[in-house]
mmCIF file of C-alpha atoms in Angstrom:
data_model
loop_
_atom_site.group_PDB
_atom_site.id
_atom_site.type_symbol
_atom_site.label_atom_id
_atom_site.label_comp_id
_atom_site.label_asym_id
_atom_site.label_seq_id
_atom_site.Cartn_x
_atom_site.Cartn_y
_atom_site.Cartn_z
ATOM 1 C CA MET A 2 94.615 141.199 40.344
ATOM 2 C CA GLN A 3 91.454 139.499 41.460
ATOM 3 C CA GLU A 4 88.597 141.984 43.625
ATOM 4 C CA ASN A 5 89.175 139.593 46.316
ATOM 5 C CA TYR A 6 92.604 139.469 46.569
ATOM 6 C CA GLU A 7 92.747 140.054 50.079
ATOM 7 C CA GLU A 8 90.607 137.357 51.172
ATOM 8 C CA ASN A 9 92.437 134.822 49.025
ATOM 9 C CA LYS A 10 95.765 136.009 50.823
ATOM 10 C CA ALA A 11 94.225 135.670 53.866
ATOM 11 C CA VAL A 12 92.696 132.218 53.287
ATOM 12 C CA GLY A 13 96.304 131.359 51.818
ATOM 13 C CA ASP A 14 98.196 132.818 54.758
ATOM 14 C CA ALA A 15 96.009 130.361 57.257
ATOM 15 C CA ALA A 16 96.811 127.021 55.015
ATOM 16 C CA ALA A 17 100.904 128.342 55.013
ATOM 17 C CA GLU A 18 100.303 128.411 58.930
ATOM 18 C CA ARG A 19 98.876 124.989 59.306
ATOM 19 C CA LEU A 20 101.604 123.624 56.985
ATOM 20 C CA LEU A 21 104.325 125.419 58.995
ATOM 21 C CA ALA A 22 102.917 124.043 62.271
ATOM 22 C CA THR A 23 102.991 120.443 60.780
ATOM 23 C CA ASN A 24 106.943 120.055 59.832
ATOM 24 C CA GLY A 25 108.295 123.603 60.099
ATOM 25 C CA THR A 26 108.151 123.851 56.146
ATOM 26 C CA LEU A 27 107.730 127.213 55.024
ATOM 27 C CA TYR A 28 105.356 128.220 52.263
ATOM 28 C CA GLU A 29 105.281 131.251 50.470
ATOM 29 C CA VAL A 30 101.838 132.872 50.129
ATOM 30 C CA GLY A 31 100.766 134.977 46.889
ATOM 31 C CA SER A 32 99.727 135.542 43.447
ATOM 32 C CA THR A 33 101.548 132.734 40.982
ATOM 33 C CA ILE A 34 103.463 136.090 39.433
ATOM 34 C CA GLU A 35 104.210 137.135 43.059
ATOM 35 C CA VAL A 36 105.408 133.657 43.773
ATOM 36 C CA LEU A 37 106.564 131.498 41.521
ATOM 37 C CA TYR A 38 106.893 133.049 37.646
ATOM 38 C CA ALA A 39 104.624 134.636 35.067
ATOM 39 C CA ALA A 40 102.123 132.038 33.621
ATOM 40 C CA SER A 41 98.988 132.541 31.799
ATOM 41 C CA GLY A 42 95.835 129.984 31.418
ATOM 42 C CA VAL A 43 96.620 128.133 34.291
ATOM 43 C CA SER A 44 94.119 126.318 36.192
ATOM 44 C CA VAL A 45 93.588 128.837 38.885
ATOM 45 C CA ASP A 46 92.833 131.055 35.874
ATOM 46 C CA HIS A 47 90.590 129.373 34.461
ATOM 47 C CA ALA A 48 88.407 128.796 37.689
ATOM 48 C CA PHE A 49 88.280 132.504 38.001
ATOM 49 C CA GLY A 50 87.995 133.321 34.666
ATOM 50 C CA HIS A 51 86.008 130.737 33.444
ATOM 51 C CA TYR A 52 83.386 128.859 36.473
ATOM 52 C CA GLY A 53 83.742 132.188 38.804
ATOM 53 C CA ILE A 54 85.461 130.126 41.561
ATOM 54 C CA PRO A 55 86.149 132.881 44.037
ATOM 55 C CA ILE A 56 88.739 131.196 45.487
ATOM 56 C CA ALA A 57 91.818 128.880 43.891
ATOM 57 C CA TYR A 58 95.050 128.021 44.912
ATOM 58 C CA THR A 59 98.378 126.276 42.966
ATOM 59 C CA PHE A 60 100.529 124.221 45.931
ATOM 60 C CA GLU A 61 103.996 123.249 44.476
ATOM 61 C CA MET A 62 104.892 120.770 46.312
ATOM 62 C CA ARG A 63 108.385 120.496 48.027
ATOM 63 C CA GLY A 64 111.070 120.626 46.156
ATOM 64 C CA ASN A 65 113.915 122.672 46.998
ATOM 65 C CA GLY A 66 114.708 124.314 50.596
ATOM 66 C CA ASP A 67 116.561 123.952 53.331
ATOM 67 C CA TYR A 68 116.495 119.941 52.737
ATOM 68 C CA GLY A 69 117.958 119.937 49.283
ATOM 69 C CA ARG A 70 117.383 120.882 45.957
ATOM 70 C CA PHE A 71 115.235 118.354 44.354
ATOM 71 C CA GLY A 72 113.272 120.085 41.774
ATOM 72 C CA PHE A 73 109.925 118.232 40.278
ATOM 73 C CA VAL A 74 111.570 114.744 41.733
ATOM 74 C CA LEU A 75 110.917 114.333 45.429
ATOM 75 C CA PRO A 76 112.959 112.090 47.009
ATOM 76 C CA PRO A 77 110.907 109.151 48.660
ATOM 77 C CA GLN A 78 111.506 110.037 52.184
ATOM 78 C CA PHE A 79 110.014 113.364 51.692
ATOM 79 C CA ILE A 80 106.785 112.256 50.111
ATOM 80 C CA ILE A 81 104.703 110.965 53.158
ATOM 81 C CA PRO A 82 105.816 114.324 55.310
ATOM 82 C CA ASN A 83 104.990 116.767 52.535
ATOM 83 C CA GLY A 84 101.777 114.521 51.895
ATOM 84 C CA GLU A 85 100.630 115.629 55.697
ATOM 85 C CA GLU A 86 101.817 119.245 55.605
ATOM 86 C CA ILE A 87 99.227 119.401 52.638
ATOM 87 C CA VAL A 88 96.188 117.606 54.162
ATOM 88 C CA GLU A 89 96.675 120.235 57.277
ATOM 89 C CA ALA A 90 97.182 123.187 54.873
ATOM 90 C CA LEU A 91 94.095 121.909 53.112
ATOM 91 C CA ILE A 92 92.235 121.684 56.587
ATOM 92 C CA GLY A 93 93.330 125.334 57.345
ATOM 93 C CA LEU A 94 92.216 126.540 54.088
ATOM 94 C CA VAL A 95 88.838 125.175 54.677
ATOM 95 C CA HIS A 96 88.419 126.562 58.139
ATOM 96 C CA LYS A 97 89.519 129.947 56.909
ATOM 97 C CA ALA A 98 87.389 130.050 53.506
ATOM 98 C CA ARG A 99 84.298 129.477 55.831
ATOM 99 C CA GLU A 100 84.995 132.642 57.453
ATOM 100 C CA PHE A 101 84.416 134.330 54.440
ATOM 101 C CA ASN A 102 81.364 132.145 53.463
ATOM 102 C CA TYR A 103 83.267 130.447 50.354
ATOM 103 C CA VAL A 104 82.374 127.000 51.812
ATOM 104 C CA PRO A 105 79.617 126.523 53.321
ATOM 105 C CA VAL A 106 79.027 124.581 56.736
ATOM 106 C CA SER A 107 76.967 121.645 56.616
ATOM 107 C CA ASN A 108 75.464 119.957 59.482
#
């Protein structure tokens, strides 16, 4: 587990809260192995290990939930709402990351 796990989790939680407020879709936040499955060599591993980037996330887009079980083939009617949620989540992520000085504030 990375040394700044709690900060990463707080930033992820802020993104998930903003996402939930958009369309009511609940996203789980945690490490890849906690939330998805055991995986190595994924992009977040590369970001942390090779480039020393302090925060990195994997978003799994809608696929399974109260609206159906579609896997990686999302029906067209969910594409725009999913995009809206992710944009809002990214806004929440950046705002919270600024609190930890991970994203500089420009004028």
